[in-house]
PDB file of C-alpha atoms in Angstrom:
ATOM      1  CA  UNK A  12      43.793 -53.250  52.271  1.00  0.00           C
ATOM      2  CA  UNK A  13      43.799 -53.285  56.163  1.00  0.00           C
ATOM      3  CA  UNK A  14      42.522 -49.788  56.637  1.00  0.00           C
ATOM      4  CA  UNK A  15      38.523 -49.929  56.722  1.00  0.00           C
ATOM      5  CA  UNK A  16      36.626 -47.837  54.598  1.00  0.00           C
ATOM      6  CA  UNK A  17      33.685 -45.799  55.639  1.00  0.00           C
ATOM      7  CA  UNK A  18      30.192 -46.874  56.225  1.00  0.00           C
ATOM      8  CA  UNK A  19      26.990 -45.400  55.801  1.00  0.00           C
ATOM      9  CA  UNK A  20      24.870 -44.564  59.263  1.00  0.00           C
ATOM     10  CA  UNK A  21      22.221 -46.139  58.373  1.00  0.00           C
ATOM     11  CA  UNK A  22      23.880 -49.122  57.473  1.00  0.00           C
ATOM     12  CA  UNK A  23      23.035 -51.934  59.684  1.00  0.00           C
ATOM     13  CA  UNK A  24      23.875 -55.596  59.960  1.00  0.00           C
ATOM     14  CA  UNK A  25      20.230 -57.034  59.414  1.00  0.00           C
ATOM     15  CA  UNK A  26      20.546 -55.497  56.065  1.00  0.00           C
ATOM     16  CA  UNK A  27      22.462 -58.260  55.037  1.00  0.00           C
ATOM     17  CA  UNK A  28      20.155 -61.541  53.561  1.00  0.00           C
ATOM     18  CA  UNK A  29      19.701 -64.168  56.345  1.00  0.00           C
ATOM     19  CA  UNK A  30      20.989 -66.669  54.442  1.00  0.00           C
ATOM     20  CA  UNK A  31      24.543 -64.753  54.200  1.00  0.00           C
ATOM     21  CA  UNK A  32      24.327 -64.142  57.883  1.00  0.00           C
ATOM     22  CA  UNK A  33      24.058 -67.891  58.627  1.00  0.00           C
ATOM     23  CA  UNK A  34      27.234 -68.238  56.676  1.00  0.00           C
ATOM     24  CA  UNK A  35      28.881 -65.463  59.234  1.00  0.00           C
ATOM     25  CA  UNK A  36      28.243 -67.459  62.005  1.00  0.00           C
ATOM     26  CA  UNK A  37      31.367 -69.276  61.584  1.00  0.00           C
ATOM     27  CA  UNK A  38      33.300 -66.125  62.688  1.00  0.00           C
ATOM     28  CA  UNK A  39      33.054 -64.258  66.379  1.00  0.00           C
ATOM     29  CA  UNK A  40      29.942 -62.184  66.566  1.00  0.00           C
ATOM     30  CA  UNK A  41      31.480 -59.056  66.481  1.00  0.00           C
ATOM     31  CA  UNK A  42      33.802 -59.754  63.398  1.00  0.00           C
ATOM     32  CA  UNK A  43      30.870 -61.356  61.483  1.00  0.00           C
ATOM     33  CA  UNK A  44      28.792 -58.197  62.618  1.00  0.00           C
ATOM     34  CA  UNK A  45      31.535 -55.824  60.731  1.00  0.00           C
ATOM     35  CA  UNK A  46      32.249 -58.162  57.668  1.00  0.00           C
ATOM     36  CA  UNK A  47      28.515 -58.061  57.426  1.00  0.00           C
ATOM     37  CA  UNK A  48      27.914 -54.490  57.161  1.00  0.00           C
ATOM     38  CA  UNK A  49      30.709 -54.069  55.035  1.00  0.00           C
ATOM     39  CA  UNK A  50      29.306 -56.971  52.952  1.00  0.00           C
ATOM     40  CA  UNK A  51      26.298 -54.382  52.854  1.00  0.00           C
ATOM     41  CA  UNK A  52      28.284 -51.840  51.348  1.00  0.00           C
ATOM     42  CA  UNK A  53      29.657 -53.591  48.593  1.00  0.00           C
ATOM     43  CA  UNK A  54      25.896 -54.613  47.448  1.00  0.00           C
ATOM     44  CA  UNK A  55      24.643 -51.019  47.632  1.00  0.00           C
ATOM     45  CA  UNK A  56      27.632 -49.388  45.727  1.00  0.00           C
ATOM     46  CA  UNK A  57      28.269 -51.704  43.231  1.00  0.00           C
ATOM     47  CA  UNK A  58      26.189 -50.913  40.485  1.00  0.00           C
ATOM     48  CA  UNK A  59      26.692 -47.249  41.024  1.00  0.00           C
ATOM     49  CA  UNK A  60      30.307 -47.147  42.278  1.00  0.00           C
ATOM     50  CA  UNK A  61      31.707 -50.659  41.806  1.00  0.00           C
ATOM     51  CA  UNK A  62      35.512 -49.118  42.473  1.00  0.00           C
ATOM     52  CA  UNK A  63      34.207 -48.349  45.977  1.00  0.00           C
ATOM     53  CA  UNK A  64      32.378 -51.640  46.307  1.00  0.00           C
ATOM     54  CA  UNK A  65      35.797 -53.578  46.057  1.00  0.00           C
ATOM     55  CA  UNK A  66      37.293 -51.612  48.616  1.00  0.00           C
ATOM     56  CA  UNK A  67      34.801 -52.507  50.882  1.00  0.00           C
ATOM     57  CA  UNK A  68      35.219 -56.208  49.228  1.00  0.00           C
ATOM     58  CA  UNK A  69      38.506 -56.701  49.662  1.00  0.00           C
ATOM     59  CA  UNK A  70      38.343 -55.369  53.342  1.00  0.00           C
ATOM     60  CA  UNK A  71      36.359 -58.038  54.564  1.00  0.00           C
ATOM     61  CA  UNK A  72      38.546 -60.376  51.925  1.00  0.00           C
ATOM     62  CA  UNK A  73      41.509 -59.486  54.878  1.00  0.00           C
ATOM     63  CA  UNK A  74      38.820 -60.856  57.842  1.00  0.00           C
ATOM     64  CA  UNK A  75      37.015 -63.691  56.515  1.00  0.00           C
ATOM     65  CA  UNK A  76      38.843 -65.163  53.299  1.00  0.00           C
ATOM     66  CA  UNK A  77      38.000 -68.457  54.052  1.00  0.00           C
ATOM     67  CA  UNK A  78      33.931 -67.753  53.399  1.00  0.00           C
ATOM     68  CA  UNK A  79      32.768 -68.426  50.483  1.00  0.00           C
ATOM     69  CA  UNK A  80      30.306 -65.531  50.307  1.00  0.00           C
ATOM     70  CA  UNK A  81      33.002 -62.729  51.292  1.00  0.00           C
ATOM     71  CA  UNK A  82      35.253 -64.247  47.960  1.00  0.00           C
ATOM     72  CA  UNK A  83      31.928 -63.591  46.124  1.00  0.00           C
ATOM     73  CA  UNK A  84      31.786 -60.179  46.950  1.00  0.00           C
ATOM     74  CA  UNK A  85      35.490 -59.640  45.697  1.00  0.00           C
ATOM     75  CA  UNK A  86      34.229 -61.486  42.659  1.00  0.00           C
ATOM     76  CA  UNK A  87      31.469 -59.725  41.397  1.00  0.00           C
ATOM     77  CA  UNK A  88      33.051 -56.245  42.698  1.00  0.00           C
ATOM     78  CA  UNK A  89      36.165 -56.399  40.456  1.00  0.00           C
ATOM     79  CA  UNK A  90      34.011 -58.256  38.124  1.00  0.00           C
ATOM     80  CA  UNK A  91      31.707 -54.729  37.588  1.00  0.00           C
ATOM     81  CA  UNK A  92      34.899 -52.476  38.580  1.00  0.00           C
ATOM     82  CA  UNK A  93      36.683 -54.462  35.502  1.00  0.00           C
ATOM     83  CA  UNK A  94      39.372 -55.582  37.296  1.00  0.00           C
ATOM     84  CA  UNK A  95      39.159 -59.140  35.303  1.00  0.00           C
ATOM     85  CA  UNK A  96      41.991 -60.936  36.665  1.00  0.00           C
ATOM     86  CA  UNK A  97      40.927 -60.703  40.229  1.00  0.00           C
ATOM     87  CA  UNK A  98      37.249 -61.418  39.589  1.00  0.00           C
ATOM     88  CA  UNK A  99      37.972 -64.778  37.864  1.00  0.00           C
ATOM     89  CA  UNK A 100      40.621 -65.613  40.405  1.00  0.00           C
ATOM     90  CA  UNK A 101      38.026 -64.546  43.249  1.00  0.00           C
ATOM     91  CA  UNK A 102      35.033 -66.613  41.483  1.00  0.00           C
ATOM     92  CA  UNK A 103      37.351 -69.314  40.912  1.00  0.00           C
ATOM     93  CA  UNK A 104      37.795 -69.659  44.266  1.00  0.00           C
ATOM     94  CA  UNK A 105      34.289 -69.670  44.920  1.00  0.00           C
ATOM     95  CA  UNK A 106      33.745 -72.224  42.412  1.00  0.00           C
ATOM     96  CA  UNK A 107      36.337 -74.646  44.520  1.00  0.00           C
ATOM     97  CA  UNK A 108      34.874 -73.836  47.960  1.00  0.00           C
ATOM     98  CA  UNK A 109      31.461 -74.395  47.033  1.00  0.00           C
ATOM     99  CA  UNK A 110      31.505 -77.245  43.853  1.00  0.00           C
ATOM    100  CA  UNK A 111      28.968 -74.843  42.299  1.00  0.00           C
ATOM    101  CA  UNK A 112      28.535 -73.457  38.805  1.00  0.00           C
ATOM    102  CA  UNK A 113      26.631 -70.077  39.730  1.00  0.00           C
ATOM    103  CA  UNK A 114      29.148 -68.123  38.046  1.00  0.00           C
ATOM    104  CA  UNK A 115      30.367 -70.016  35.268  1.00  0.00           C
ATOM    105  CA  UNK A 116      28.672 -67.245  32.825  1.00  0.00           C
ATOM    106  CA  UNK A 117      30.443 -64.708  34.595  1.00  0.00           C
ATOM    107  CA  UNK A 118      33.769 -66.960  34.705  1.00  0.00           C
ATOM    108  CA  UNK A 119      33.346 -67.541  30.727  1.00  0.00           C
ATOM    109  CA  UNK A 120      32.631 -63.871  30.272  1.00  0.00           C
ATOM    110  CA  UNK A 121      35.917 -63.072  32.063  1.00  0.00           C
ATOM    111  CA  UNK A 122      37.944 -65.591  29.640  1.00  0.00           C
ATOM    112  CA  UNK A 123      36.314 -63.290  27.378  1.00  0.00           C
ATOM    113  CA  UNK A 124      37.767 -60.005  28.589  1.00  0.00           C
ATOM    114  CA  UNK A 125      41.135 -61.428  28.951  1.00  0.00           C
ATOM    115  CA  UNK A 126      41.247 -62.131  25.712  1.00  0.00           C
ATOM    116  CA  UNK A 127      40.826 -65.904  26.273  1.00  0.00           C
ATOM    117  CA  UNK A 128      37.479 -66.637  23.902  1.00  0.00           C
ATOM    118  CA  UNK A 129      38.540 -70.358  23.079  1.00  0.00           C
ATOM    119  CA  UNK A 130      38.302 -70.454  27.520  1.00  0.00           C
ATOM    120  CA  UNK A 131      35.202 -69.361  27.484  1.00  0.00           C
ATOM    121  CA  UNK A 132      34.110 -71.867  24.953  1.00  0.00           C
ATOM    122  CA  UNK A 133      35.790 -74.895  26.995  1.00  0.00           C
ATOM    123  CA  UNK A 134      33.891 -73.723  29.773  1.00  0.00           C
ATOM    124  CA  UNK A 135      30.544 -73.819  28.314  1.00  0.00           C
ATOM    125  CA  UNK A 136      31.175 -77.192  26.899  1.00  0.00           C
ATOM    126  CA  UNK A 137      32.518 -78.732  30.279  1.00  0.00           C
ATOM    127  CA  UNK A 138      29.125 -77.381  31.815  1.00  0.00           C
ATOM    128  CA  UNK A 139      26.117 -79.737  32.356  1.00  0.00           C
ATOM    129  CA  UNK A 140      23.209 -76.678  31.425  1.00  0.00           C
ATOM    130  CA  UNK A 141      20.759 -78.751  32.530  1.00  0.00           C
ATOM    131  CA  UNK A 142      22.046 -78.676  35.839  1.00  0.00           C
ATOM    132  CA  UNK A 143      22.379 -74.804  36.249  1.00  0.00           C
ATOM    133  CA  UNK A 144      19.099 -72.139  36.958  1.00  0.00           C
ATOM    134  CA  UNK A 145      17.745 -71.421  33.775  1.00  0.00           C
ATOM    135  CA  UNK A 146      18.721 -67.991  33.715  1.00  0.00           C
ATOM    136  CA  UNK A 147      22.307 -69.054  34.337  1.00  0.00           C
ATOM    137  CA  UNK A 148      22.032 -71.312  31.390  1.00  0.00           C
ATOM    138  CA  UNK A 149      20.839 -68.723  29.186  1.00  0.00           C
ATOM    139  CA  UNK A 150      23.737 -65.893  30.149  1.00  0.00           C
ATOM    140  CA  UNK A 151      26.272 -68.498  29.637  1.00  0.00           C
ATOM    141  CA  UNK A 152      24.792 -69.573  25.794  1.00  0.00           C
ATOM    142  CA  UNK A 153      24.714 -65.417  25.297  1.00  0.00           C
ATOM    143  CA  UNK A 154      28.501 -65.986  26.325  1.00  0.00           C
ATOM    144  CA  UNK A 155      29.355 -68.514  24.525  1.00  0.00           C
ATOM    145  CA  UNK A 156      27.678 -66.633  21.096  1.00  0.00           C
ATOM    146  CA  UNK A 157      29.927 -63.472  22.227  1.00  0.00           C
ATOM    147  CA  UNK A 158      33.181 -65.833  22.046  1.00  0.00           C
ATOM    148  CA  UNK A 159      32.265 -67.288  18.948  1.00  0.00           C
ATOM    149  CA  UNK A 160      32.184 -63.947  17.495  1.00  0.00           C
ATOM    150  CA  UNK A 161      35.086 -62.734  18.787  1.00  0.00           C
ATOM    151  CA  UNK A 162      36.646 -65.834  17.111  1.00  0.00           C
ATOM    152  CA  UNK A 163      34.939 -64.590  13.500  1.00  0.00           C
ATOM    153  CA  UNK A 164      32.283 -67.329  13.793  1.00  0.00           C
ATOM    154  CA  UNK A 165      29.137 -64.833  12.926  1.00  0.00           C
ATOM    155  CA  UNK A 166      26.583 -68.033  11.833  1.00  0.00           C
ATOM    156  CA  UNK A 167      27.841 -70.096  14.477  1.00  0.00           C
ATOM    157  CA  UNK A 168      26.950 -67.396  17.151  1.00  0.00           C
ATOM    158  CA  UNK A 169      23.619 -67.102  15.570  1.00  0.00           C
ATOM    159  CA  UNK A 170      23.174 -70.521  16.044  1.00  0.00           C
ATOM    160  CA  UNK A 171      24.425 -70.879  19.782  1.00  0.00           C
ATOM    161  CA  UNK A 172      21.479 -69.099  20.728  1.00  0.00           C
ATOM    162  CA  UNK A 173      18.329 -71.052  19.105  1.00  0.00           C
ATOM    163  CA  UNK A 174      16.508 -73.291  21.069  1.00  0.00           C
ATOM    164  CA  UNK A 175      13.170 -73.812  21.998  1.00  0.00           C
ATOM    165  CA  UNK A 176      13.079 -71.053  24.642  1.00  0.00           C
ATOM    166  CA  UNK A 177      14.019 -68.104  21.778  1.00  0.00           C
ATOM    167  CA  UNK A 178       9.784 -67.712  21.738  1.00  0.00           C
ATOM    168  CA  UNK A 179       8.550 -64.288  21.491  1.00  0.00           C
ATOM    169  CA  UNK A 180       5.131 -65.892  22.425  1.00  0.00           C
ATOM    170  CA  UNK A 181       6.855 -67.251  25.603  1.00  0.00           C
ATOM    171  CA  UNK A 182       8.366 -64.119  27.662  1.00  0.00           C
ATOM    172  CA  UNK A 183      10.573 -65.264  30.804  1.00  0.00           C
ATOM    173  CA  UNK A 184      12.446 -63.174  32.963  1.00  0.00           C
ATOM    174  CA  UNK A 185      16.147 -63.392  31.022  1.00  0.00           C
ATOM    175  CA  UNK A 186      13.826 -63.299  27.532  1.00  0.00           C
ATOM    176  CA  UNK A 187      15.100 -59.822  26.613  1.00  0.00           C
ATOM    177  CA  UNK A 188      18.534 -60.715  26.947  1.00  0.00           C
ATOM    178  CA  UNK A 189      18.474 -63.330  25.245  1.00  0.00           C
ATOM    179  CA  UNK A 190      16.644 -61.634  22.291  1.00  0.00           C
ATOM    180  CA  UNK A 191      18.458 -58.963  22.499  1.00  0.00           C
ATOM    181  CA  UNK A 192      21.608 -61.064  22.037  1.00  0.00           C
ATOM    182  CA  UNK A 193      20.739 -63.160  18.986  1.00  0.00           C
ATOM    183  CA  UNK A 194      19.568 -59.751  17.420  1.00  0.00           C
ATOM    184  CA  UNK A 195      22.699 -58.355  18.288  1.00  0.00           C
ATOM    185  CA  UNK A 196      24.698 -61.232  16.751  1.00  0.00           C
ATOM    186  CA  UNK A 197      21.964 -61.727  13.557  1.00  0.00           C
ATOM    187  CA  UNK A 198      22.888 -58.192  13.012  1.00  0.00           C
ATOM    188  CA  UNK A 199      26.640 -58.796  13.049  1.00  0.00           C
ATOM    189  CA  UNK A 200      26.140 -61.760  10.627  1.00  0.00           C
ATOM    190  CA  UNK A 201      24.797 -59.176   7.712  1.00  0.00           C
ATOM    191  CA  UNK A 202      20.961 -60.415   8.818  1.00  0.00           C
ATOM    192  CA  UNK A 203      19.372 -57.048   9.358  1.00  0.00           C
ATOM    193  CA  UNK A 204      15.693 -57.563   8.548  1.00  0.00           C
ATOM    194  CA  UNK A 205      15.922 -60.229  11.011  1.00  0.00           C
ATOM    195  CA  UNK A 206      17.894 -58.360  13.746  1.00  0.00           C
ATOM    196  CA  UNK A 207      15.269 -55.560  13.533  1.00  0.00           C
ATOM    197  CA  UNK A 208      12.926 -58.018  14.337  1.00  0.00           C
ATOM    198  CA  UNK A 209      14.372 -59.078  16.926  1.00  0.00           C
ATOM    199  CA  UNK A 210      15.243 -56.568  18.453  1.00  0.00           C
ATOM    200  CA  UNK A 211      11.396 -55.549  18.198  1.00  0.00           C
ATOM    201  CA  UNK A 212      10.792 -58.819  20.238  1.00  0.00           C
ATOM    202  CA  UNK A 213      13.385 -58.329  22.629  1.00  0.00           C
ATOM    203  CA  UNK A 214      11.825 -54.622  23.085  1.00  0.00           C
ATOM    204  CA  UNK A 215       8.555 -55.951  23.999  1.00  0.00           C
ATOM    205  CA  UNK A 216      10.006 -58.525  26.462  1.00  0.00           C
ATOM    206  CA  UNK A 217      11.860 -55.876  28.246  1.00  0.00           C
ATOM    207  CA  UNK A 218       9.442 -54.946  30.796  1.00  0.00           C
ATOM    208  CA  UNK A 219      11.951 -53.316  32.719  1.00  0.00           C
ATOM    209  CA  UNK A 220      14.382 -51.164  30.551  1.00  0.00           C
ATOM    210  CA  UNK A 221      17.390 -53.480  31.086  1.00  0.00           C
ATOM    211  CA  UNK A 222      18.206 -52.730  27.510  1.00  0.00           C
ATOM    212  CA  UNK A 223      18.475 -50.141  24.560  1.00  0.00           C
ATOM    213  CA  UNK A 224      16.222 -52.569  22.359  1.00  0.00           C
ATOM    214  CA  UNK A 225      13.883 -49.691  21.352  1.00  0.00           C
ATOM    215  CA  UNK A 226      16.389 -47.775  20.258  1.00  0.00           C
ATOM    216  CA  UNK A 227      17.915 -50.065  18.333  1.00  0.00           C
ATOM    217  CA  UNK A 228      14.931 -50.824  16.577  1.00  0.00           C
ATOM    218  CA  UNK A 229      15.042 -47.248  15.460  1.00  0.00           C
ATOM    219  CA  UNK A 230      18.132 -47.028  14.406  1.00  0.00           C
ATOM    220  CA  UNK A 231      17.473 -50.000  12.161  1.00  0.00           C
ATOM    221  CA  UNK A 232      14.054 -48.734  10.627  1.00  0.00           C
ATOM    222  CA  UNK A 233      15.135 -45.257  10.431  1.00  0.00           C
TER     223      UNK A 233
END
């Protein structure tokens, strides 16, 4: 789209994180200034409007295509809009410009929407965990389980998610998700005492409502 959407008053430029506005600095001022802002946009709306976010995505997309950071907002914009072919073409890109692996979860979970589970499972092989954030590491293992049971592989799922950081005595930031998830697929693989239990943990961990753990635990013990 050429045609720029609307911004916010109160948006301003300095909104933006400082280490995204050193990466603008290989545009003119002015044009960096407007990409940012934009960029802005897309971060507020995109939970709560992710349609809009993209247009404001692919706006800046037609000023700065060539930054790595603008391609991420694309990304992660169609990514939550659910346009899945653009996000993994968009985070694809980002993956070549920047020979990082900070969205390979989001790139396997893609495969996974498309249809593609056997992708998603090449891509978690071909990646080096060690070498990715932990919490990275984790979403891409809760991907990987998800593909296996979209494949019928309910035990194998299970088991894609043990290791030594499934500790409800150990509580890290990504711990509810990841308890959450091997409820969720102990459940699926006919182990419901042990999902509920799970689930229990993964309600404890989740400090900050991210997910319906409770009530699932209800459901199950009701």
């Amino acid at each position: 789209m050429n045609t720029a959407p609307p911004l916010d008053d109160d948006i301003e430029f300095t909104d933006l994180d400082i280490e995204v506005r050193k990466e603008l600095r290989s545009i003119p001022k002015d044009m960096a200034e407007l990409v940012g802002k934009h960029l802005v946009a897309a971060g507020r709306l995109v939970d709560s409007d992710p349609k809009a976010a993209l247009e404001h995505a692919r706006y800046v997309k037609t000023k700065a295509s060539r930054i790595p950071v603008v391609r991420e907002a694309v990304g992660i914009a169609a990514y939550h809009a659910g346009e899945w072919a653009e996000a993994l073409s968009e985070l694809r890109a980002v993956r070549r410009m920047t020979h990082t692996n900070m969205h390979v979860a989001v790139l396997a979970d893609l495969e996974r929407a498309l249809g593609r589970p056997e992708r998603a499972l090449d891509l978690a092989r071909e990646t080096n965990m060690a070498d990715l954030p932990p919490e990275v590491a984790v979403e891409l293992r809760i991907v990987a389980a998800g593909a296996r049971r979209d494949l019928g592989q309910l035990d194998a799922a299970v088991v894609a998610l043990q290791g030594p950081d499934l500790d409800p005595a150990k509580w890290q930031p990504w711990s509810a998700r990841l308890f959450y998830a091997y409820a969720d697929n102990l459940l699926a693989a006919g182990r419901k005492e042990e999902a509920a239990q799970w689930f229990m943990h993964a309600a404890e961990a989740d400090v900050d409502d991210e997910t319906d753990a409770a009530q699932r635990v209800a459901e199950l013990n009701g």
